């Protein structure tokens, strides 16, 4: 009932023919922003485990994620697709519990799916149908009357840049156009959260940038995003929060900027007394090298920054400069995934 009411509040009376991206963005119902961005975490996972014969796809995962744009990062086979199946209620956990938008997936999967949109990785669109037919059909399946679903589909296809192509058979679409159609069908039901499985797969550089721009824009409409990908550059560009998994285990979870700022190389100038500082840091498990009269130390989080401070203080060294060089999410993932748990 809640979502039917929202659709009534957020539905558009008429489609405005627009061509510019900013104008297309305005076509999505902004009224949904204040209605869907409710209090409380977006996802809460506690002790989540999913075992198949001979393999553990998700291994004792516990985390709480805020609303916004979230990147779910891992190599192929890391457990991302299994996570999506569990969130959608299409697979049952071996152990643990999942809440999506405050609703327990195991107890009420239908209510959870009413709050979700899903863009699959693989090309699963009927090639003999038009984009307008496919997206409006998904609108009807989500509960919209036929006429409202057709109108809503037109608005969403306009948003994703397929206004002029909406009556063409999907079989003649490029890869980028098919990706946009999949995104449109995920949005037509007015979800609180949209699950995007490798949304930039197969796209050329221009198509990739355009897709990431669309994903980035969704937050302004009150729609949270969980984007599964193995491309860390995509996450770094559009996501506020990142969850890294490897072999089904949690590697790290945190704000994107926070992870970038708290990991990397820190330069310390202690007036030339580099040997004492390097030895003191090595005794505390931090790798450091002498470079042109200063010390460069590799840090991995706030704890290592605290160690730097303590070692400098304990050795009573002067500290003339402390600066950091931002790392990339790729470096964070490699360092954390390769470290012993």
Short mmCIF file of C-alpha atoms in Angstrom, two decimals:
data_model
loop_
_atom_site.label_atom_id
_atom_site.label_comp_id
_atom_site.label_asym_id
_atom_site.label_seq_id
_atom_site.Cartn_x
_atom_site.Cartn_y
_atom_site.Cartn_z
CA UNK A 1 0.00 0.00 0.00
CA UNK A 2 2.85 2.35 0.85
CA UNK A 3 4.37 2.13 -2.61
CA UNK A 4 1.05 2.47 -4.41
CA UNK A 5 0.46 5.66 -2.42
CA UNK A 6 3.94 6.89 -3.28
CA UNK A 7 3.40 6.25 -6.95
CA UNK A 8 0.23 8.31 -6.79
CA UNK A 9 2.10 11.14 -5.13
CA UNK A 10 5.13 10.89 -7.40
CA UNK A 11 3.46 10.16 -10.74
CA UNK A 12 3.87 12.71 -13.51
CA UNK A 13 0.80 14.15 -15.21
CA UNK A 14 2.45 14.57 -18.58
CA UNK A 15 5.72 13.74 -20.24
CA UNK A 16 7.91 16.69 -21.10
CA UNK A 17 9.97 16.06 -24.26
CA UNK A 18 13.48 16.88 -23.13
CA UNK A 19 16.89 16.09 -24.56
CA UNK A 20 19.48 17.50 -22.18
CA UNK A 21 20.70 15.16 -19.36
CA UNK A 22 19.90 17.71 -16.66
CA UNK A 23 16.37 18.09 -18.00
CA UNK A 24 15.92 14.32 -18.24
CA UNK A 25 17.01 14.05 -14.62
CA UNK A 26 14.26 16.43 -13.60
CA UNK A 27 11.69 14.04 -15.08
CA UNK A 28 12.19 11.55 -12.25
CA UNK A 29 9.77 12.25 -9.39
CA UNK A 30 11.59 14.49 -6.93
CA UNK A 31 8.69 14.16 -4.47
CA UNK A 32 9.90 10.63 -3.82
CA UNK A 33 13.05 12.03 -2.25
CA UNK A 34 11.44 13.08 1.01
CA UNK A 35 9.13 10.10 1.13
CA UNK A 36 11.60 7.24 0.64
CA UNK A 37 14.69 8.43 2.49
CA UNK A 38 13.51 7.20 5.86
CA UNK A 39 15.47 6.93 9.07
CA UNK A 40 17.51 3.86 9.86
CA UNK A 41 20.13 1.88 7.93
CA UNK A 42 19.59 0.74 4.39
CA UNK A 43 20.92 -2.76 5.01
CA UNK A 44 21.69 -4.67 8.18
CA UNK A 45 23.44 -8.03 7.86
CA UNK A 46 24.31 -10.16 10.87
CA UNK A 47 26.37 -13.36 10.66
CA UNK A 48 25.26 -13.99 7.08
CA UNK A 49 26.51 -17.27 5.66
CA UNK A 50 25.52 -19.07 2.47
CA UNK A 51 26.97 -22.50 1.73
CA UNK A 52 26.58 -24.55 -1.41
CA UNK A 53 27.92 -28.10 -1.80
CA UNK A 54 31.69 -27.76 -1.74
CA UNK A 55 31.81 -23.95 -1.48
CA UNK A 56 30.98 -21.16 0.96
CA UNK A 57 29.78 -18.23 -1.15
CA UNK A 58 29.18 -15.82 1.77
CA UNK A 59 31.11 -16.39 4.99
CA UNK A 60 29.89 -14.91 8.31
CA UNK A 61 29.25 -11.43 6.96
CA UNK A 62 28.21 -8.76 9.47
CA UNK A 63 27.76 -5.12 8.47
CA UNK A 64 25.39 -2.17 8.55
CA UNK A 65 25.13 0.15 5.57
CA UNK A 66 23.71 3.69 5.34
CA UNK A 67 21.38 4.95 2.65
CA UNK A 68 23.07 6.40 -0.39
CA UNK A 69 25.27 5.02 -3.17
CA UNK A 70 27.15 1.90 -2.10
CA UNK A 71 29.72 -0.09 -4.06
CA UNK A 72 29.86 -3.86 -3.50
CA UNK A 73 33.32 -4.76 -4.70
CA UNK A 74 35.01 -8.07 -5.29
CA UNK A 75 36.61 -10.22 -7.95
CA UNK A 76 34.51 -12.60 -10.02
CA UNK A 77 33.33 -15.36 -7.69
CA UNK A 78 33.73 -13.22 -4.57
CA UNK A 79 30.07 -13.60 -3.58
CA UNK A 80 28.48 -10.47 -5.06
CA UNK A 81 25.77 -12.23 -7.08
CA UNK A 82 24.97 -14.50 -4.13
CA UNK A 83 24.53 -11.41 -1.98
CA UNK A 84 22.01 -10.04 -4.48
CA UNK A 85 20.05 -13.30 -4.50
CA UNK A 86 19.95 -13.26 -0.71
CA UNK A 87 18.81 -9.62 -0.61
CA UNK A 88 16.04 -10.36 -3.10
CA UNK A 89 14.88 -13.40 -1.14
CA UNK A 90 15.64 -15.67 -4.10
CA UNK A 91 18.08 -17.68 -1.99
CA UNK A 92 17.91 -18.51 1.70
CA UNK A 93 20.89 -18.01 4.01
CA UNK A 94 22.45 -21.04 5.64
CA UNK A 95 22.94 -18.91 8.74
CA UNK A 96 22.41 -15.30 9.75
CA UNK A 97 19.88 -12.57 9.11
CA UNK A 98 19.31 -9.77 6.58
CA UNK A 99 17.22 -6.63 6.88
CA UNK A 100 16.55 -4.40 3.87
CA UNK A 101 15.02 -0.98 4.59
CA UNK A 102 14.08 -2.27 8.05
CA UNK A 103 12.30 -5.41 6.76
CA UNK A 104 13.53 -8.92 7.52
CA UNK A 105 14.07 -10.68 4.18
CA UNK A 106 13.46 -14.17 5.52
CA UNK A 107 10.16 -13.25 7.17
CA UNK A 108 8.71 -10.94 4.49
CA UNK A 109 10.49 -11.30 1.12
CA UNK A 110 7.53 -9.91 -0.83
CA UNK A 111 7.60 -6.65 1.12
CA UNK A 112 11.35 -6.42 0.56
CA UNK A 113 11.02 -6.95 -3.18
CA UNK A 114 8.37 -4.22 -3.30
CA UNK A 115 11.09 -1.82 -2.15
CA UNK A 116 13.76 -3.01 -4.59
CA UNK A 117 14.65 -2.56 -8.23
CA UNK A 118 17.07 -4.98 -9.87
CA UNK A 119 19.28 -4.50 -12.91
CA UNK A 120 20.80 -7.90 -13.80
CA UNK A 121 24.27 -8.33 -15.21
CA UNK A 122 23.38 -10.60 -18.11
CA UNK A 123 21.46 -9.57 -21.21
CA UNK A 124 17.96 -10.92 -20.53
CA UNK A 125 15.75 -8.58 -22.54
CA UNK A 126 13.25 -9.90 -25.13
CA UNK A 127 14.79 -8.86 -28.44
CA UNK A 128 11.48 -8.67 -30.34
CA UNK A 129 9.92 -6.19 -27.89
CA UNK A 130 10.37 -2.43 -27.70
CA UNK A 131 11.92 -0.69 -24.71
CA UNK A 132 8.59 1.01 -24.03
CA UNK A 133 6.78 -2.35 -23.92
CA UNK A 134 9.33 -3.97 -21.63
CA UNK A 135 9.57 -1.10 -19.15
CA UNK A 136 5.81 -0.52 -19.01
CA UNK A 137 5.25 -4.25 -18.43
CA UNK A 138 7.56 -4.09 -15.43
CA UNK A 139 5.64 -1.04 -14.27
CA UNK A 140 2.39 -3.02 -14.37
CA UNK A 141 4.04 -5.92 -12.53
CA UNK A 142 5.01 -3.48 -9.78
CA UNK A 143 1.37 -2.45 -9.34
CA UNK A 144 0.79 0.48 -11.68
CA UNK A 145 -2.36 0.62 -13.84
CA UNK A 146 -1.61 0.04 -17.53
CA UNK A 147 -1.99 3.66 -18.59
CA UNK A 148 0.08 4.98 -15.68
CA UNK A 149 2.73 2.33 -16.34
CA UNK A 150 3.00 3.43 -19.98
CA UNK A 151 3.38 7.07 -18.94
CA UNK A 152 5.88 6.22 -16.24
CA UNK A 153 7.90 4.08 -18.69
CA UNK A 154 8.05 7.00 -21.11
CA UNK A 155 9.37 9.31 -18.38
CA UNK A 156 11.99 6.84 -17.19
CA UNK A 157 13.19 6.06 -20.72
CA UNK A 158 13.50 9.79 -21.27
CA UNK A 159 15.60 10.01 -18.11
CA UNK A 160 18.05 7.31 -19.24
CA UNK A 161 18.39 8.82 -22.72
CA UNK A 162 16.20 6.41 -24.72
CA UNK A 163 13.28 8.71 -25.50
CA UNK A 164 13.74 8.61 -29.27
CA UNK A 165 14.50 4.87 -29.33
CA UNK A 166 11.76 3.66 -27.03
CA UNK A 167 9.60 2.24 -29.87
CA UNK A 168 12.46 0.39 -31.57
CA UNK A 169 12.91 -3.39 -31.07
CA UNK A 170 15.57 -4.12 -28.46
CA UNK A 171 17.24 -6.54 -30.89
CA UNK A 172 18.61 -3.52 -32.76
CA UNK A 173 19.98 -1.83 -29.64
CA UNK A 174 23.66 -1.36 -28.90
CA UNK A 175 25.12 -2.72 -25.64
CA UNK A 176 24.85 0.71 -24.05
CA UNK A 177 21.19 1.06 -25.03
CA UNK A 178 20.38 -2.37 -23.60
CA UNK A 179 22.11 -1.43 -20.33
CA UNK A 180 20.00 1.73 -20.16
CA UNK A 181 16.84 -0.29 -20.79
CA UNK A 182 17.73 -2.63 -17.93
CA UNK A 183 18.29 0.39 -15.69
CA UNK A 184 14.92 1.84 -16.73
CA UNK A 185 13.02 -1.34 -15.85
CA UNK A 186 14.75 -1.36 -12.45
CA UNK A 187 13.56 2.21 -11.77
CA UNK A 188 10.00 2.10 -13.10
CA UNK A 189 8.57 0.60 -9.89
CA UNK A 190 9.74 3.56 -7.76
CA UNK A 191 12.17 1.56 -5.56
CA UNK A 192 13.82 2.68 -2.35
CA UNK A 193 16.90 0.69 -3.29
CA UNK A 194 18.10 -0.38 -6.73
CA UNK A 195 20.52 -3.29 -7.10
CA UNK A 196 22.87 -2.82 -10.05
CA UNK A 197 24.87 -5.88 -11.12
CA UNK A 198 27.89 -4.76 -13.20
CA UNK A 199 26.05 -1.79 -14.79
CA UNK A 200 29.04 -0.73 -16.91
CA UNK A 201 29.83 -4.22 -18.28
CA UNK A 202 30.61 -4.16 -21.98
CA UNK A 203 30.38 -0.38 -22.34
CA UNK A 204 32.87 1.79 -24.21
CA UNK A 205 34.50 4.67 -22.28
CA UNK A 206 31.80 7.16 -23.28
CA UNK A 207 28.96 4.79 -22.44
CA UNK A 208 30.60 3.94 -19.14
CA UNK A 209 30.85 7.59 -18.12
CA UNK A 210 27.22 8.21 -19.10
CA UNK A 211 26.02 5.19 -17.09
CA UNK A 212 28.01 6.28 -14.04
CA UNK A 213 26.54 9.76 -14.35
CA UNK A 214 23.04 8.26 -14.27
CA UNK A 215 23.93 6.14 -11.22
CA UNK A 216 25.39 9.16 -9.46
CA UNK A 217 22.21 11.13 -10.12
CA UNK A 218 19.85 8.61 -8.50
CA UNK A 219 20.66 9.75 -4.97
CA UNK A 220 19.16 13.17 -5.66
CA UNK A 221 15.82 11.42 -6.23
CA UNK A 222 15.89 9.58 -2.92
CA UNK A 223 16.86 6.24 -4.48
CA UNK A 224 19.68 4.35 -2.80
CA UNK A 225 22.03 2.26 -4.93
CA UNK A 226 23.91 -0.96 -4.26
CA UNK A 227 26.25 -1.43 -7.22
CA UNK A 228 28.09 -4.74 -7.56
CA UNK A 229 31.25 -4.45 -9.63
CA UNK A 230 34.86 -5.53 -9.86
CA UNK A 231 35.84 -2.12 -11.26
CA UNK A 232 37.05 -0.10 -8.30
CA UNK A 233 37.41 3.05 -10.41
CA UNK A 234 33.64 3.02 -10.94
CA UNK A 235 33.03 2.85 -7.19
CA UNK A 236 35.57 5.55 -6.45
CA UNK A 237 33.84 7.83 -8.97
CA UNK A 238 30.20 7.54 -7.85
CA UNK A 239 29.82 5.75 -4.50
CA UNK A 240 29.69 7.28 -1.02
CA UNK A 241 30.35 3.96 0.72
CA UNK A 242 32.22 0.83 -0.29
CA UNK A 243 32.01 -2.80 0.84
CA UNK A 244 34.87 -5.04 -0.27
CA UNK A 245 34.49 -8.82 -0.13
CA UNK A 246 36.89 -11.58 -1.10
CA UNK A 247 36.03 -15.26 -1.09
CA UNK A 248 32.74 -14.43 0.62
CA UNK A 249 34.49 -12.72 3.55
CA UNK A 250 34.36 -9.05 4.42
CA UNK A 251 37.61 -7.27 3.57
CA UNK A 252 36.65 -3.75 4.57
CA UNK A 253 33.57 -1.52 4.75
CA UNK A 254 33.54 2.24 5.10
CA UNK A 255 33.05 5.64 3.53
CA UNK A 256 34.87 5.92 0.22
CA UNK A 257 36.68 9.15 1.04
CA UNK A 258 37.48 7.93 4.54
CA UNK A 259 39.14 4.79 3.18
CA UNK A 260 41.16 6.82 0.71
CA UNK A 261 42.31 9.28 3.34
CA UNK A 262 43.19 6.69 5.99
CA UNK A 263 45.19 4.39 3.72
CA UNK A 264 48.32 5.08 1.74
CA UNK A 265 51.76 6.53 2.26
CA UNK A 266 52.56 9.06 4.99
CA UNK A 267 55.67 11.23 4.81
CA UNK A 268 57.32 12.27 8.10
CA UNK A 269 60.14 14.78 8.44
CA UNK A 270 61.90 14.29 11.78
CA UNK A 271 64.96 16.40 11.16
CA UNK A 272 67.09 13.70 9.60
CA UNK A 273 66.77 11.10 12.40
CA UNK A 274 65.31 8.60 9.97
CA UNK A 275 67.06 5.45 11.23
CA UNK A 276 65.61 5.72 14.73
CA UNK A 277 62.10 6.29 13.37
CA UNK A 278 62.28 3.43 10.85
CA UNK A 279 63.47 1.04 13.55
CA UNK A 280 60.76 2.18 15.96
CA UNK A 281 58.04 1.76 13.32
CA UNK A 282 59.35 -1.66 12.28
CA UNK A 283 59.13 -2.81 15.91
CA UNK A 284 55.43 -1.87 15.79
CA UNK A 285 54.79 -3.66 12.49
CA UNK A 286 54.79 -0.67 10.12
CA UNK A 287 56.92 -0.70 6.99
CA UNK A 288 58.89 2.51 6.42
CA UNK A 289 61.69 3.65 4.11
CA UNK A 290 64.12 6.55 4.05
CA UNK A 291 63.60 8.85 1.05
CA UNK A 292 65.68 12.02 0.61
CA UNK A 293 66.06 12.66 4.31
CA UNK A 294 62.43 11.91 5.23
CA UNK A 295 60.55 8.75 6.15
CA UNK A 296 57.74 7.27 4.03
CA UNK A 297 55.53 4.88 5.99
CA UNK A 298 52.75 2.69 4.61
CA UNK A 299 49.62 2.96 6.75
CA UNK A 300 46.41 0.96 6.76
CA UNK A 301 43.79 2.81 8.78
CA UNK A 302 43.49 5.00 11.84
CA UNK A 303 45.27 2.48 14.05
CA UNK A 304 48.49 2.85 12.05
CA UNK A 305 48.21 6.63 12.21
CA UNK A 306 48.01 6.34 15.99
CA UNK A 307 51.15 4.18 15.97
CA UNK A 308 53.02 6.83 13.96
CA UNK A 309 52.09 9.45 16.53
CA UNK A 310 53.06 7.24 19.48
CA UNK A 311 56.44 6.20 18.03
CA UNK A 312 57.43 9.80 17.27
CA UNK A 313 56.43 10.83 20.80
CA UNK A 314 58.14 7.87 22.52
CA UNK A 315 61.41 8.53 20.69
CA UNK A 316 61.09 12.26 21.46
CA UNK A 317 61.68 13.13 17.83
CA UNK A 318 60.91 16.55 16.37
CA UNK A 319 58.14 16.45 13.79
CA UNK A 320 58.57 19.15 11.17
CA UNK A 321 56.15 17.75 8.57
CA UNK A 322 53.53 15.05 8.26
CA UNK A 323 51.70 14.64 4.97
CA UNK A 324 49.80 11.85 3.26
CA UNK A 325 49.56 10.71 -0.33
CA UNK A 326 46.07 9.49 -1.15
CA UNK A 327 45.83 5.92 -2.30
CA UNK A 328 43.28 4.30 -4.61
CA UNK A 329 40.60 1.77 -3.79
CA UNK A 330 42.57 -0.77 -5.80
CA UNK A 331 45.50 -0.39 -3.41
CA UNK A 332 43.20 -0.60 -0.39
CA UNK A 333 41.63 -3.81 -1.68
CA UNK A 334 44.92 -5.49 -2.57
CA UNK A 335 46.46 -4.57 0.77
CA UNK A 336 43.45 -5.62 2.87
CA UNK A 337 42.61 -8.77 0.90
CA UNK A 338 46.23 -9.88 1.01
CA UNK A 339 46.66 -9.30 4.76
CA UNK A 340 46.03 -12.11 7.26
CA UNK A 341 42.64 -11.92 8.98
#
